[in-house]
Amino acid sequence: MDDETYFDLEGNPFYGGNRFACKDISNIQQVPHKVRFFRKSKFGPKLLMWIAISSLGRSRVYFHESRGAVNGEIYSQECIRKRLRPFINLHNDEKIFWPDLASAHYAKGTIATYNELGTNYVTKDKNPPNVPQLRPIETFWSHLKAKVYYDGWTAKNFEDMKKRIRNCLKNFGKPYFERLFQNTKKLINRAEKHGVEILLEK
């Protein structure tokens, strides 16, 4: 499966140790000003990253610096042809590619590329919308971002962020991806039999 996500160059408020909790509000003045008031641009610079993963590991990554989303042409050339197809070729067993529902992933040119390269993929009509419980890549993103933004780290520029991400990716070997996908087939079969709502039950 594949997916894209954004990395904020100004830091991610959901990861790292750059936040604090104050139990006694009367002591708030003792907290340094730069900690109490953290300035952040509403539309700060972000780096888009694409990757494909499976139980065998991960593909090469694609970084997109433009503010706009990846269109069908870029996705077909940079992601499918140059990165996904070589990654799929590493699999000797039966495989099916599971993209998310981004418009570029089912654009007319993208479908043509899938067919040209003989890529067996989940068609749009059979692709369940917004079910992160079935997509281990969502867990991967949270783990990767936790490492990238560890201890309040921020990037100086796009190249700095790319270098940081590549270094953090070295922490994710084949055993990690094997564990990540361990129950995926079981969850998919369960959702197919009982409906995706069952995955939300405690």
Coordinates of C-alpha atoms in Angstrom, one line a residue:
M1 CA 0.0 0.0 0.0
D2 CA 1.1 3.6 -0.4
D3 CA 0.2 7.0 1.0
E4 CA 1.4 10.6 1.2
T5 CA 1.8 12.8 4.3
Y6 CA 3.1 16.3 5.0
F7 CA 6.1 17.1 7.3
D8 CA 5.9 20.6 8.8
L9 CA 9.3 22.4 8.7
E10 CA 8.3 24.5 11.8
G11 CA 7.7 21.4 13.9
N12 CA 4.7 19.2 14.6
P13 CA 2.8 20.0 17.8
F14 CA 1.7 16.3 18.2
Y15 CA 5.1 14.8 18.4
G16 CA 8.3 15.4 20.4
G17 CA 9.0 16.9 23.8
N18 CA 8.4 20.5 23.0
R19 CA 5.2 20.8 25.0
F20 CA 4.5 20.9 28.7
A21 CA 1.7 20.5 31.2
C22 CA 1.2 22.9 34.1
K23 CA -0.9 21.6 37.0
D24 CA -0.8 24.8 39.1
I25 CA -2.0 27.8 37.0
S26 CA -0.7 30.2 39.7
N27 CA 2.9 29.3 38.7
I28 CA 2.3 30.0 35.0
Q29 CA 4.4 33.2 35.2
Q30 CA 7.4 31.1 36.1
V31 CA 7.3 29.3 32.7
P32 CA 9.6 31.0 30.2
H33 CA 7.9 33.3 27.7
K34 CA 9.2 31.4 24.7
V35 CA 7.6 28.2 26.1
R36 CA 4.3 29.7 26.9
F37 CA 4.0 31.5 23.6
F38 CA 5.0 29.4 20.6
R39 CA 4.6 31.2 17.3
K40 CA 3.7 29.1 14.3
S41 CA 2.7 30.2 10.8
K42 CA -0.8 29.2 9.7
F43 CA 0.5 28.1 6.3
G44 CA 4.1 27.4 7.0
P45 CA 6.4 25.4 4.7
K46 CA 5.6 21.7 4.4
L47 CA 7.3 18.9 2.6
L48 CA 5.1 16.1 1.1
M49 CA 6.5 12.6 1.3
W50 CA 5.2 9.6 -0.6
I51 CA 6.1 6.0 0.1
A52 CA 4.9 2.4 -0.5
I53 CA 5.2 -0.3 2.1
S54 CA 4.5 -4.0 2.5
S55 CA 5.4 -6.9 4.8
L56 CA 8.8 -7.0 3.0
G57 CA 9.8 -3.5 3.7
R58 CA 9.4 -0.1 1.9
S59 CA 10.0 1.5 -1.4
R60 CA 12.3 4.5 -2.2
V61 CA 10.6 7.7 -1.1
Y62 CA 9.5 10.6 -3.2
F63 CA 9.6 14.2 -1.9
H64 CA 7.4 16.9 -3.3
E65 CA 8.2 20.5 -2.3
S66 CA 5.4 22.3 -4.1
R67 CA 2.5 23.6 -2.1
G68 CA 0.1 21.9 -4.5
A69 CA -0.9 18.2 -4.2
V70 CA 0.7 15.5 -6.4
N71 CA -1.2 15.3 -9.7
G72 CA -1.8 12.2 -11.8
E73 CA 1.1 12.8 -14.1
I74 CA 3.7 13.2 -11.3
Y75 CA 2.2 10.3 -9.4
S76 CA 2.4 8.0 -12.4
Q77 CA 5.9 8.9 -13.3
E78 CA 7.7 9.5 -10.0
C79 CA 5.8 7.2 -7.7
I80 CA 4.4 4.3 -9.8
R81 CA 7.1 3.9 -12.6
K82 CA 10.2 4.9 -10.7
R83 CA 9.5 3.7 -7.2
L84 CA 6.5 1.4 -6.8
R85 CA 7.1 -0.9 -9.8
P86 CA 10.7 -1.8 -8.7
F87 CA 9.4 -2.4 -5.2
I88 CA 6.6 -4.7 -6.4
N89 CA 9.2 -6.6 -8.4
L90 CA 10.9 -7.6 -5.1
H91 CA 7.8 -9.7 -4.3
N92 CA 7.7 -13.2 -5.6
D93 CA 4.3 -14.2 -4.3
E94 CA 0.9 -13.0 -5.3
K95 CA 0.4 -9.4 -4.6
I96 CA -2.1 -6.6 -5.0
F97 CA -1.4 -2.9 -4.8
W98 CA -3.7 -1.0 -2.4
P99 CA -3.5 2.8 -3.0
D100 CA -5.5 5.3 -1.0
L101 CA -8.4 7.2 -2.5
A102 CA -6.5 10.4 -3.5
S103 CA -7.7 11.6 -6.8
A104 CA -4.2 11.2 -8.4
H105 CA -4.2 7.5 -7.6
Y106 CA -7.2 6.9 -9.8
A107 CA -6.7 9.5 -12.5
K108 CA -7.1 8.3 -16.1
G109 CA -3.4 8.4 -16.8
T110 CA -2.6 6.6 -13.5
I111 CA -5.0 3.7 -14.4
A112 CA -3.3 3.5 -17.8
T113 CA 0.1 3.2 -16.1
Y114 CA -1.2 0.5 -13.8
N115 CA -2.5 -1.5 -16.8
E116 CA 0.7 -0.9 -18.9
L117 CA 2.9 -2.1 -16.1
G118 CA 0.7 -5.1 -15.2
T119 CA 0.1 -3.8 -11.7
N120 CA -2.7 -5.6 -10.0
Y121 CA -4.5 -3.0 -7.9
V122 CA -7.6 -2.4 -5.7
T123 CA -10.1 -0.7 -8.0
K124 CA -11.8 2.4 -6.7
D125 CA -15.2 0.8 -6.3
K126 CA -13.8 -1.8 -3.9
N127 CA -11.5 0.6 -2.0
P128 CA -13.0 1.3 1.4
P129 CA -13.0 5.0 2.3
N130 CA -11.3 6.3 5.4
V131 CA -10.6 3.1 7.3
P132 CA -7.2 3.7 8.9
Q133 CA -7.6 0.6 11.0
L134 CA -7.1 -1.5 7.9
R135 CA -4.1 0.4 6.7
P136 CA -0.8 -0.2 8.6
I137 CA 0.8 2.7 6.8
E138 CA -1.1 5.0 9.1
T139 CA 0.7 3.5 12.1
F140 CA 4.0 3.8 10.2
W141 CA 3.4 7.5 9.7
S142 CA 2.9 8.1 13.4
H143 CA 6.0 6.1 14.3
L144 CA 8.1 7.9 11.6
K145 CA 6.9 11.4 12.7
A146 CA 7.6 10.6 16.3
K147 CA 11.2 9.9 15.4
V148 CA 11.6 12.9 13.0
Y149 CA 10.2 15.4 15.6
Y150 CA 11.7 13.8 18.6
D151 CA 12.6 16.3 21.4
G152 CA 11.1 19.2 19.5
W153 CA 13.4 19.0 16.5
T154 CA 12.7 21.4 13.6
A155 CA 14.2 21.7 10.1
K156 CA 16.1 24.6 8.7
N157 CA 15.0 24.0 5.2
F158 CA 13.7 21.3 2.8
E159 CA 17.0 19.5 2.4
D160 CA 17.4 19.4 6.2
M161 CA 14.0 17.8 6.5
K162 CA 14.8 15.2 3.8
K163 CA 18.1 14.3 5.4
R164 CA 16.4 13.9 8.8
I165 CA 13.6 11.7 7.3
R166 CA 16.1 9.5 5.5
N167 CA 18.1 9.0 8.7
C168 CA 15.0 8.1 10.7
L169 CA 13.9 5.6 8.0
K170 CA 17.0 3.5 8.8
N171 CA 15.3 2.6 12.1
F172 CA 12.6 0.7 10.2
G173 CA 13.9 -2.7 9.0
K174 CA 12.1 -5.7 7.6
P175 CA 11.2 -7.1 11.0
Y176 CA 9.3 -3.9 11.8
F177 CA 7.2 -4.2 8.6
E178 CA 6.6 -7.9 9.1
R179 CA 5.1 -7.0 12.5
L180 CA 3.2 -4.1 11.1
F181 CA 1.4 -6.3 8.6
Q182 CA 1.0 -9.3 10.8
N183 CA -2.8 -9.0 11.3
T184 CA -3.8 -7.1 8.2
K185 CA -5.3 -10.0 6.2
K186 CA -7.2 -11.1 9.3
L187 CA -8.6 -7.6 9.8
I188 CA -9.6 -7.3 6.2
N189 CA -11.4 -10.6 6.2
R190 CA -13.2 -9.6 9.4
A191 CA -14.3 -6.2 8.0
E192 CA -15.5 -7.9 4.8
K193 CA -17.5 -10.4 6.7
H194 CA -19.0 -8.2 9.4
G195 CA -18.5 -4.6 8.1
V196 CA -15.9 -2.0 8.9
E197 CA -17.8 -0.8 11.9
I198 CA -16.7 -3.9 13.8
L199 CA -13.1 -2.6 13.8
L200 CA -14.2 0.3 15.9
E201 CA -15.5 -1.9 18.7
K202 CA -13.5 -2.2 21.9

